[in-house]
Coordinates of C-alpha atoms in Angstrom, one line a residue:
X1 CA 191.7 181.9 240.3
X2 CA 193.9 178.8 241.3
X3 CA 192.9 176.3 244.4
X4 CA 195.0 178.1 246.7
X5 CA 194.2 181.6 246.0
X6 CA 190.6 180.3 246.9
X7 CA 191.5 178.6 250.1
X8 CA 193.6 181.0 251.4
X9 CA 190.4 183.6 251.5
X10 CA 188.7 183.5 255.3
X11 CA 185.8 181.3 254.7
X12 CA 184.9 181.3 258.3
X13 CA 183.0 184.9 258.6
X14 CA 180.7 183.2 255.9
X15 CA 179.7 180.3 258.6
X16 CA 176.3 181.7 259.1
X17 CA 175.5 181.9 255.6
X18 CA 176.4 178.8 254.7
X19 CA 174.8 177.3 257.5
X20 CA 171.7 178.6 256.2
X21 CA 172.7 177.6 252.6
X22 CA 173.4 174.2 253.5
X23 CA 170.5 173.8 255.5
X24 CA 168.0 175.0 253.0
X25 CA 170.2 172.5 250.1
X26 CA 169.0 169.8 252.5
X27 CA 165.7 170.9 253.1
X28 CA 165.6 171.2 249.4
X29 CA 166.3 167.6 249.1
X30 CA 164.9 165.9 252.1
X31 CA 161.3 167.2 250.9
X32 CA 161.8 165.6 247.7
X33 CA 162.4 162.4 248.7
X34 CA 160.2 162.0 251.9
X35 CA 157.2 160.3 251.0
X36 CA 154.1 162.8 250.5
X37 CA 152.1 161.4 253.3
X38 CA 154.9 161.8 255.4
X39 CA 154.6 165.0 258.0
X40 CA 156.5 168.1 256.9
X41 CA 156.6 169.7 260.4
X42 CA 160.2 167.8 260.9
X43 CA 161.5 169.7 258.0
X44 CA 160.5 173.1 260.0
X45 CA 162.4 171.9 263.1
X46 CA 165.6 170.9 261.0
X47 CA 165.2 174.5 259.7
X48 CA 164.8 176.2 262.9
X49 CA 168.1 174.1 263.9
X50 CA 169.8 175.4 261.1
X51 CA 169.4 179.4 262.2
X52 CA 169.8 178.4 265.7
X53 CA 173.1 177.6 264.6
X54 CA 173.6 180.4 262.5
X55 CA 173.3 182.1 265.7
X56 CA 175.4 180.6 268.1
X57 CA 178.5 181.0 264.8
X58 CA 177.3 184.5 264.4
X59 CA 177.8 185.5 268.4
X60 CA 181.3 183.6 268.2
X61 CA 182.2 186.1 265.7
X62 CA 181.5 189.1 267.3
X63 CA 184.7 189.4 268.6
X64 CA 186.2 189.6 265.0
X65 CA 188.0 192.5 263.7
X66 CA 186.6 193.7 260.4
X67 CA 187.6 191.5 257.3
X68 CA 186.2 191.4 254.0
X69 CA 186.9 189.0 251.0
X70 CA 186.5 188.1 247.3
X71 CA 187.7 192.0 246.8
X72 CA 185.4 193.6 249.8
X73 CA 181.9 192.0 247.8
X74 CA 181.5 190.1 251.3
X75 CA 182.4 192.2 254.1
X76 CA 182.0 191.4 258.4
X77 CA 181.8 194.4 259.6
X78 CA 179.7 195.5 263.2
X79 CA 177.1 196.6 261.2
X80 CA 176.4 193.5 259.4
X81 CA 177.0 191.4 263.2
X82 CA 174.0 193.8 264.7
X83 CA 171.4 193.4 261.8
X84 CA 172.3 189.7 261.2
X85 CA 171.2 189.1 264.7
X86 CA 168.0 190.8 264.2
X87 CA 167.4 188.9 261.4
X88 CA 168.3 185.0 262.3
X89 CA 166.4 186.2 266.0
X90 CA 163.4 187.3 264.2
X91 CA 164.0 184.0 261.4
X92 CA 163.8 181.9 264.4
X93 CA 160.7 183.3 266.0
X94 CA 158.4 183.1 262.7
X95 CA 160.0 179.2 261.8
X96 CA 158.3 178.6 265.2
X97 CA 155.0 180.2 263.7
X98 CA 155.2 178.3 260.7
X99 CA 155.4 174.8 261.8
X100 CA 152.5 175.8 263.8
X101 CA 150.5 177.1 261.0
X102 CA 147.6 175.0 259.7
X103 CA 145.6 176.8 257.6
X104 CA 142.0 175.6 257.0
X105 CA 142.2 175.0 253.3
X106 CA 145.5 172.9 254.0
X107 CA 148.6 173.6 253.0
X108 CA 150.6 170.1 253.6
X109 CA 151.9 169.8 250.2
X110 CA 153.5 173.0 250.2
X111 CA 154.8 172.9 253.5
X112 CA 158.0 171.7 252.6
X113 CA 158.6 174.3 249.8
X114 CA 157.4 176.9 252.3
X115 CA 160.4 176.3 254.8
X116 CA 163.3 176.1 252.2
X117 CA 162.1 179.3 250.2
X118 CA 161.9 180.4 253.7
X119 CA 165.6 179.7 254.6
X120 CA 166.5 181.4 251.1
X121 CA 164.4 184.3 251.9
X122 CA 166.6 184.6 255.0
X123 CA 169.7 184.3 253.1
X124 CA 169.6 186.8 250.8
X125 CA 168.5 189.4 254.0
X126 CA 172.3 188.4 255.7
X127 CA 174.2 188.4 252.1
X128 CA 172.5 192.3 252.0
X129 CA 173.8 193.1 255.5
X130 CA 177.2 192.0 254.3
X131 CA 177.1 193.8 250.9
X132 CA 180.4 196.0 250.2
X133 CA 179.0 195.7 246.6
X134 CA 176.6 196.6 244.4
X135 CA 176.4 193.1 242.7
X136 CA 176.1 191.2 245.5
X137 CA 173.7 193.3 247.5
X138 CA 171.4 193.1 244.4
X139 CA 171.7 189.8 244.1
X140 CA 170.7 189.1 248.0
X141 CA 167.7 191.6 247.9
X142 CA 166.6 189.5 244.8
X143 CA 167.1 186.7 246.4
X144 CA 165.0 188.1 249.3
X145 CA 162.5 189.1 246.9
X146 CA 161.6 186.6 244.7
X147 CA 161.0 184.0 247.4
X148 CA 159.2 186.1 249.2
X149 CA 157.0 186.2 246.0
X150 CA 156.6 182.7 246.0
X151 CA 156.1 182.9 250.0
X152 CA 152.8 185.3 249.5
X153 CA 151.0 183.4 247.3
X154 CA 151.9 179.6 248.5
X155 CA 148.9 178.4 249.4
X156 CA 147.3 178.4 245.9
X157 CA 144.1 177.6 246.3
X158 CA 143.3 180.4 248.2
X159 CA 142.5 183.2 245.6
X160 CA 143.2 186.6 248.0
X161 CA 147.3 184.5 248.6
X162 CA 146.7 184.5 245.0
X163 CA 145.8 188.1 244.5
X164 CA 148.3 189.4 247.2
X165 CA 151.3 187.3 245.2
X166 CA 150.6 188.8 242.1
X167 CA 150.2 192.2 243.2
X168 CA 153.4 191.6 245.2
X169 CA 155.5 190.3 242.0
X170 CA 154.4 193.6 240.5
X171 CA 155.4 196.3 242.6
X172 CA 158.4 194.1 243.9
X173 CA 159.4 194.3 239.7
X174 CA 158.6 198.3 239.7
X175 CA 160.4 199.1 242.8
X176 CA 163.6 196.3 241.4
X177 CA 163.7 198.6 238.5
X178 CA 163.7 202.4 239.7
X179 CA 166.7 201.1 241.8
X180 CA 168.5 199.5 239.4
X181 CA 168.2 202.2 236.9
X182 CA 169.7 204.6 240.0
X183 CA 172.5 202.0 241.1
X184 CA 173.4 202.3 237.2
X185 CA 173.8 206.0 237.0
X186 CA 176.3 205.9 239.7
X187 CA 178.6 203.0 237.9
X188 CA 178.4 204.8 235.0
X189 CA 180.1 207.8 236.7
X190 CA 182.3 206.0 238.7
X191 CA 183.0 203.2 236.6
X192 CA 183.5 200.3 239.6
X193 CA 180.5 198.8 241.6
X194 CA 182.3 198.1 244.6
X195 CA 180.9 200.7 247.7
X196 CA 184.3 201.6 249.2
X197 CA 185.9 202.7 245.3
X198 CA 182.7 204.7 244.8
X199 CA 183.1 206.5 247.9
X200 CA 186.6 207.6 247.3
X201 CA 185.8 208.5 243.7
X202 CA 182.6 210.6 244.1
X203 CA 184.6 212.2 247.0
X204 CA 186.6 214.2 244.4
X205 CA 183.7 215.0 241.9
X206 CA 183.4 218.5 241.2
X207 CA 181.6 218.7 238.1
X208 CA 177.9 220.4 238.3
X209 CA 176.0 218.1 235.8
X210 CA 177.6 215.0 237.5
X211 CA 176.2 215.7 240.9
X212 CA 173.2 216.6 239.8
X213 CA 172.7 213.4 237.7
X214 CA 173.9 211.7 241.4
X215 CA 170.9 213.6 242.8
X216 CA 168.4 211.8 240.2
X217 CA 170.0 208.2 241.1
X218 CA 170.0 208.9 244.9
X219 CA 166.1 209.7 244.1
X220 CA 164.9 206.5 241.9
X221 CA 167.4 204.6 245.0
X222 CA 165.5 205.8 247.5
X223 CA 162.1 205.6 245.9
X224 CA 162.7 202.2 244.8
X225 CA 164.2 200.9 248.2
X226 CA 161.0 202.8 249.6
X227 CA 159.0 200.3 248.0
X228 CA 160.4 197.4 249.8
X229 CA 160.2 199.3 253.2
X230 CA 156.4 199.8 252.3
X231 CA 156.2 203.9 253.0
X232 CA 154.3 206.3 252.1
X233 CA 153.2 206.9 248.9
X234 CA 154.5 203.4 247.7
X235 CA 153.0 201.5 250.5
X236 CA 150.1 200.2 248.1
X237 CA 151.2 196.9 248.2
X238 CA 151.5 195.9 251.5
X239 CA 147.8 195.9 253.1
X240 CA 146.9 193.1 250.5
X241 CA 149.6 191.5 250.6
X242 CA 149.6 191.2 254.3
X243 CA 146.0 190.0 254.7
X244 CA 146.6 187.4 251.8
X245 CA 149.9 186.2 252.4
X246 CA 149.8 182.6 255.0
X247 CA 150.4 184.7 258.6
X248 CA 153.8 183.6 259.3
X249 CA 154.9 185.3 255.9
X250 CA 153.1 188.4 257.0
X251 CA 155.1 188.2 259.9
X252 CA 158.5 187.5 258.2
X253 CA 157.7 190.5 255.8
X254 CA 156.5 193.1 258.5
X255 CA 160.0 192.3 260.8
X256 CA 162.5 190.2 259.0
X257 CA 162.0 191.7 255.4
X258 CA 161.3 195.0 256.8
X259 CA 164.6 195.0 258.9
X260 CA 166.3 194.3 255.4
X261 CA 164.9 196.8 253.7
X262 CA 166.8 199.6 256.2
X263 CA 169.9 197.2 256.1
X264 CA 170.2 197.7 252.1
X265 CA 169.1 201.7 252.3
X266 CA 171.7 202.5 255.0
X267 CA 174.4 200.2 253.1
X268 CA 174.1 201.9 249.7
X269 CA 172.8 205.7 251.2
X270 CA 175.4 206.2 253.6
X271 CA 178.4 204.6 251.8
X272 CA 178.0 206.0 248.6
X273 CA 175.8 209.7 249.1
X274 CA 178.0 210.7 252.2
X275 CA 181.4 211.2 249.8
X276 CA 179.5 213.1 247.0
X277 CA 180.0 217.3 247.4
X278 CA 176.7 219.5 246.8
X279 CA 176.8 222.0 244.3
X280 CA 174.6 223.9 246.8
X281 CA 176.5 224.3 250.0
X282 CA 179.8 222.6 251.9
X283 CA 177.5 219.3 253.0
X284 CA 177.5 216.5 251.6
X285 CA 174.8 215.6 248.7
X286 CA 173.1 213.5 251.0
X287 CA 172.6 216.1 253.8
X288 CA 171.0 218.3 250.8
X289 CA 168.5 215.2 250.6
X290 CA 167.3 215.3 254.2
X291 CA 163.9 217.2 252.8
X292 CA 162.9 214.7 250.9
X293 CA 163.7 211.7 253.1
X294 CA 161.5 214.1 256.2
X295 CA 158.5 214.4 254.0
X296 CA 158.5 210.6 253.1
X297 CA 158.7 209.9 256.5
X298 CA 156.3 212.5 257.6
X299 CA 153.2 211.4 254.8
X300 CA 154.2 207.8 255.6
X301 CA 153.4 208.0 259.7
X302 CA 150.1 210.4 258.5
X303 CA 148.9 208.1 255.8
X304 CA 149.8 205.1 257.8
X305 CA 147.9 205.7 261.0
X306 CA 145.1 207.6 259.3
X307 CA 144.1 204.7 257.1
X308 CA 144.7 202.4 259.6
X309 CA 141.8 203.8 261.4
X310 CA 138.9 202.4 259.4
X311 CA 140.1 199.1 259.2
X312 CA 138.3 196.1 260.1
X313 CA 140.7 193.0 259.0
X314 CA 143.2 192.7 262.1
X315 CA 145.8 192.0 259.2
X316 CA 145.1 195.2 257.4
X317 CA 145.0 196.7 260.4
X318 CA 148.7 195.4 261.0
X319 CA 149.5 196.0 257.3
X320 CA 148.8 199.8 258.0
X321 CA 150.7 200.0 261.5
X322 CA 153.8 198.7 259.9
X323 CA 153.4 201.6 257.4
X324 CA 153.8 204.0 260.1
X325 CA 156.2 202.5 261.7
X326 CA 158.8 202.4 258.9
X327 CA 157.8 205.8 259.0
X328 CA 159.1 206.4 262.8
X329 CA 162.4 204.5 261.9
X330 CA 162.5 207.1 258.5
X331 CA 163.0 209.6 261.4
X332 CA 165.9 208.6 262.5
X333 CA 167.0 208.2 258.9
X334 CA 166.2 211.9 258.2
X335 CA 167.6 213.6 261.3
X336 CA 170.9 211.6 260.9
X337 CA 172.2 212.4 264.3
X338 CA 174.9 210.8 266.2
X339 CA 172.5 208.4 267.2
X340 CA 171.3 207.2 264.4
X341 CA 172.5 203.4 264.5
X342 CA 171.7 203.6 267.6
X343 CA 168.5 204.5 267.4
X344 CA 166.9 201.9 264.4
X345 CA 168.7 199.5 265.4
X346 CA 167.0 199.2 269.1
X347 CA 164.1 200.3 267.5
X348 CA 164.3 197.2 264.8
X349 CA 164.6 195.1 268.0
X350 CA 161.8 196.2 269.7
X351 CA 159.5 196.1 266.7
X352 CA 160.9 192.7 266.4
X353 CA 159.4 191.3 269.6
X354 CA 156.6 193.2 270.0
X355 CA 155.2 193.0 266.5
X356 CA 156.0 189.1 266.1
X357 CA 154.2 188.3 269.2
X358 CA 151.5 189.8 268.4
X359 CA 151.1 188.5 265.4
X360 CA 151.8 185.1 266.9
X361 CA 148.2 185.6 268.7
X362 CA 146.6 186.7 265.4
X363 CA 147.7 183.4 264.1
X364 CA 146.6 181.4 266.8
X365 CA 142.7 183.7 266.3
X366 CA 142.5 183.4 262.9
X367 CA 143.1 180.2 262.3
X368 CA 140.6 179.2 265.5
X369 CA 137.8 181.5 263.9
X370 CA 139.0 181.1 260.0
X371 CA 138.2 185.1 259.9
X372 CA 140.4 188.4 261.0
X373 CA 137.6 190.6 261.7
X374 CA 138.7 192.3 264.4
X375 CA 135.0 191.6 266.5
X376 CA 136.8 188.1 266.9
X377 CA 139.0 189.3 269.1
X378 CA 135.7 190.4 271.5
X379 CA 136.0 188.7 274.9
X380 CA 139.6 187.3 274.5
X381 CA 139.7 188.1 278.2
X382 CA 137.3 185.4 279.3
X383 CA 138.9 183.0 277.2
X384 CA 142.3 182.9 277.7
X385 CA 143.6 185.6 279.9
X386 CA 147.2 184.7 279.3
X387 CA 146.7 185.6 275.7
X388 CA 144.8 188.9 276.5
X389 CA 147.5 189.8 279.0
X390 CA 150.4 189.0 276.3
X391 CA 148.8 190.7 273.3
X392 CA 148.1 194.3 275.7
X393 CA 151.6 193.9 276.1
X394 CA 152.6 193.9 272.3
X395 CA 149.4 196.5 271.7
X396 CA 150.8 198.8 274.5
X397 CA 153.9 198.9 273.4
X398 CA 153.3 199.4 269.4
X399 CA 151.4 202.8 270.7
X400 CA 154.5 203.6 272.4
X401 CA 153.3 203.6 276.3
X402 CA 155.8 204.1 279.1
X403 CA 157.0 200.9 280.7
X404 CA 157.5 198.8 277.2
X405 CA 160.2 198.7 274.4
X406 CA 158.3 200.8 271.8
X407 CA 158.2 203.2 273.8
X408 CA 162.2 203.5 274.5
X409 CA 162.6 203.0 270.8
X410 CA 160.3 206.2 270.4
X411 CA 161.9 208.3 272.5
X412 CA 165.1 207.1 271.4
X413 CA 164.3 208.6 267.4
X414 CA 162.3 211.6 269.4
X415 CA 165.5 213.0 270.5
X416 CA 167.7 212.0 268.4
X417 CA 166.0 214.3 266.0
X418 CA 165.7 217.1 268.5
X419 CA 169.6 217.4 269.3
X420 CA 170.7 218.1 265.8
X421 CA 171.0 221.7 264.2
X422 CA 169.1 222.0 262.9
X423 CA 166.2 220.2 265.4
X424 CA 163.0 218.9 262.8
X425 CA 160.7 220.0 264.9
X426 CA 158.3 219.8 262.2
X427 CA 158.9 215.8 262.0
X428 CA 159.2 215.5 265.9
X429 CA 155.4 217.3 266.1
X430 CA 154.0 214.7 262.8
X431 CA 155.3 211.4 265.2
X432 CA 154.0 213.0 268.4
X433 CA 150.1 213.4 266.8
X434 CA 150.7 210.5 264.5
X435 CA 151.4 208.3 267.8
X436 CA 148.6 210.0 269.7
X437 CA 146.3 209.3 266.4
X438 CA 147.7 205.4 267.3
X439 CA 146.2 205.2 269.4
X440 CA 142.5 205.0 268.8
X441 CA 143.2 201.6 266.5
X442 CA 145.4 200.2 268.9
X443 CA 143.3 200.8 271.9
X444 CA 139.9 199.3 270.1
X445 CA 141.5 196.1 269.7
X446 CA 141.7 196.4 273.9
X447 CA 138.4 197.6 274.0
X448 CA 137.2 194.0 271.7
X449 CA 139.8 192.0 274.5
X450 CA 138.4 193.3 277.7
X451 CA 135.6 195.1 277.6
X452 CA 133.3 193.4 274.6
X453 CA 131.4 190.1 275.3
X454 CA 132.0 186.8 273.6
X455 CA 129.9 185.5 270.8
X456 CA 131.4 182.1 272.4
X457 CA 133.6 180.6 275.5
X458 CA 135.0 177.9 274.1
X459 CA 138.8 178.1 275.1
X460 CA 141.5 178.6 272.6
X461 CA 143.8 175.6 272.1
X462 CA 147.3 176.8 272.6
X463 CA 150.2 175.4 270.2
X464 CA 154.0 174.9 271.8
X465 CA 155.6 176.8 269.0
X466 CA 153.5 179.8 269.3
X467 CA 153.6 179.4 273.2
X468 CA 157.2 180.1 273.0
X469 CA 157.2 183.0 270.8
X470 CA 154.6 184.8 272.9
X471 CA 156.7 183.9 276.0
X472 CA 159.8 185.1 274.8
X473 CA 158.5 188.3 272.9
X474 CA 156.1 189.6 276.0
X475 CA 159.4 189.3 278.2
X476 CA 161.8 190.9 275.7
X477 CA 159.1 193.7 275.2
X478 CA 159.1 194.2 279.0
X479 CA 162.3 193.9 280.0
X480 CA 163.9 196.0 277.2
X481 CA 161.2 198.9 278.2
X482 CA 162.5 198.8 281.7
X483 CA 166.1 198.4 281.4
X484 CA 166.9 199.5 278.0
X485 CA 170.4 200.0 279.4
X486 CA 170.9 195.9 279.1
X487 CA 170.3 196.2 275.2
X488 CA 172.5 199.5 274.9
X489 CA 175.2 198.1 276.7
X490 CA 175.2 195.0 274.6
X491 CA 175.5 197.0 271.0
X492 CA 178.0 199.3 272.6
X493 CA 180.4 197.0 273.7
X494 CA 180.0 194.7 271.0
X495 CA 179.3 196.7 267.8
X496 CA 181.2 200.1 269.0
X497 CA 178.8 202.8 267.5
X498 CA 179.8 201.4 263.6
X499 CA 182.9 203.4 263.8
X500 CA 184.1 200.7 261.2
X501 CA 180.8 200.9 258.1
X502 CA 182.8 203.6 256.1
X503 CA 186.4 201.8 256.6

């Protein structure tokens, strides 16, 4: 490819990315020249820069028409303008966390490495939003993956960040695996990895053996991708890897990574198993699937919610919860209704606030009281009853109650699944007595707040960083629970119901 063939491609729908790029390249540097004395907290504040300007280029690009390049591996499409905002929103929020973070065992002389694999972390997430192939969307959730490995287990003298990285590394390799092995049984049938070319090839399939050998990959796909989205039964990774990992990486993988996870599923799913015929009816193979994606969903919000009833560590406890609620969002992925984008994406955005906030106040308690029992959280009320107030707000609405954004989001995925035919009425009763089940965990960490005394009053020392995050999520949660209409509104006139993910 000659100079001008490469300039004359439209580099600018990449500006996010390599804003992020370039930022973690000089994050890279900066920390390996500073002295070692030197504070590393300026490095998290050039980082948080960085995505705040991957923002403000992202939201100047909304307006776009849908382009692709480099032979549709990179494509800007409105699906990959919704979920990048997620992402560099919920990016944003945890960088706050994370220069906050000071762990009791220290952590200094990683904290440089922690914000640059942090940055590349984030990267790979937005190259998998833009995916049209499947080289590159492998090569961003690897990217995701393997610093997120190195993420987990960063502060290395702790041995459970020890444990909770290697266990990590493993699954993460299993689950890697099973979905390549699936992605390569579709390239060997089609013969191209490009999404759009296997599309209009698999349309025209009509041989038995070869949609049943489709069946098998969109199986080990979907059971490998399941992995990353930490459902049911391939969850085991996640609750010790959650109460290991430094808090603002549990955060990152319980929102950001999470939100990536249903980016990559709904990229290679719905592109590639929509086109393929059934041997079994008129639908297409994927529709034939619904089954098997309703019964993940419906053991992951059981299994989920269930467990998450006997636990004591507030991170477990959170570990658990975001179980179940990759279950709710599977829902929507089941039902496939009209609404579908609709639906997990406002749910992704309320999950985003609400669950980051609240683990923004974990931070803040564990790291005052150097334990996550959940009895630490007795008397909160007494002690700082801004804190109480803001984390009933996040606990409220992860149960789903009336007046918050979980609860839109719920009822969003509740219908959605009720006005197709036909309705899964089985799934609809499993996330009605799975929420109800909810909330027994999520009320008893109330019950500790407000009605249990303190073993102490000494007050909490508040950090800016986390101030903000608190701030900003307990108004988003509140506001988008009473006029839902404002976030709607936004993703309708902007992103215009994804009319354009299978062009």
């Amino acid at each position: 490819m000659d100079l001008d063939k490469l300039l004359s491609f439209q580099w600018g729908m990449m500006t996010p990315e390599f804003l992020i790029l370039g930022t973690a390249t000089i994050l890279a540097v900066l920390d390996l020249f500073m002295p070692k004395k030197m504070n590393r907290n300026i490095l998290g504040f050039f980082g948080l820069a960085g995505i705040v300007a991957a923002i403000v280029s992202l939201t100047l690009l909304l307006g776009q028409d849908t382009a692709s390049i480099l032979h549709d591996t990179f494509r800007l499409d409105s699906f990959a303008k919704a979920f990048k905002l997620l992402l560099l929103g919920g990016a944003a929020l945890v960088m706050l966390l994370a220069i906050d973070y000071k762990p009791k065992e220290g952590m200094e002389e990683y904290r440089g490495e922690f914000f640059y694999l942090f940055m590349t972390a984030l990267l790979g997430a937005m190259m998998m939003s833009s995916s049209g192939d499947l080289i590159t969307l492998f090569v961003g959730l690897e990217l995701l993956s393997i610093s997120s490995y190195i993420l987990a287990g960063i502060r290395k003298k702790n041995t459970r960040s020890n444990e909770s990285a290697m266990k990590y590394v493993i699954n993460g390799g299993i689950s890697t695996a099973i979905t390549l092995f699936g992605m390569s049984y579709v390239y060997g049938i089609t013969g191209t990895t490009n999404l759009r070319e296997m599309a209009g090839l698999l349309s025209q399939i009509d041989n038995p053996q070869h949609v049943y050998i489709l069946g098998l990959a969109f199986l080990m796909i979907f059971v490998g991708l399941s992995f990353k989205l930490a459902s049911a039964p391939f969850h085991m990774w996640a609750p010790d890897v959650y109460e290991g990992a430094p808090t603002p990486v549990t955060a990152f993988l319980s929102v950001v990574s999470k939100t990536a996870g249903f980016v990559i599923m709904m990229r290679v799913i719905l592109s590639v198993f929509a086109a393929v015929p059934s041997n079994d009816s008129d639908l297409p193979l994927l529709f034939s699937m619904q089954d098997y994606i309703g019964f993940l969903a419906g053991a992951t919000m059981i299994i989920g919610n269930v467990i998450a009833l006997r636990q004591r560590s507030i991170k477990r406890l959170f570990a658990y919860s975001s179980i179940a609620h990759a279950g709710y969002i599977l829902v929507a992925f089941s039902a496939m209704s009209v609404v579908m984008f609709d639906s997990i994406w406002f749910y992704l955005l309320a999950y985003l606030f609400m669950n980051l906030g609240a683990f923004a106040i974990i931070q803040l308690m564990t790291m005052k009281e150097g334990t996550e029992d959940i009895s630490h959280f007795a008397g909160l009320y007494r002690r700082s009853p801004l804190l109480a107030g803001a984390m009933a707000i996040f606990i409220l609405s992860l149960a789903g109650i009336p007046g918050t954004a979980g609860f839109i989001g719920k009822l969003d995925i509740f219908l959605g699944a009720l006005m197709v035919d036909p309705a899964h009425y089985v799934l609809v009763s499993i996330m009605i007595a799975t929420t109800v089940v909810s909330y027994f965990y999520y009320f008893g960490i109330l019950t500790q707040m407000f009605f249990r005394p303190a073993a102490h009053h000494e007050k909490i020392a508040l950090q800016p960083g986390t101030v903000i995050t608190v701030i900003i999520c307990a108004a988003a949660t509140v506001v988008f629970g009473i006029m839902p209409q404002l976030a709607f509104d936004f993703f309708n006139s902007n992103f215009n119901q994804f009319i354009d993910f299978l062009q």
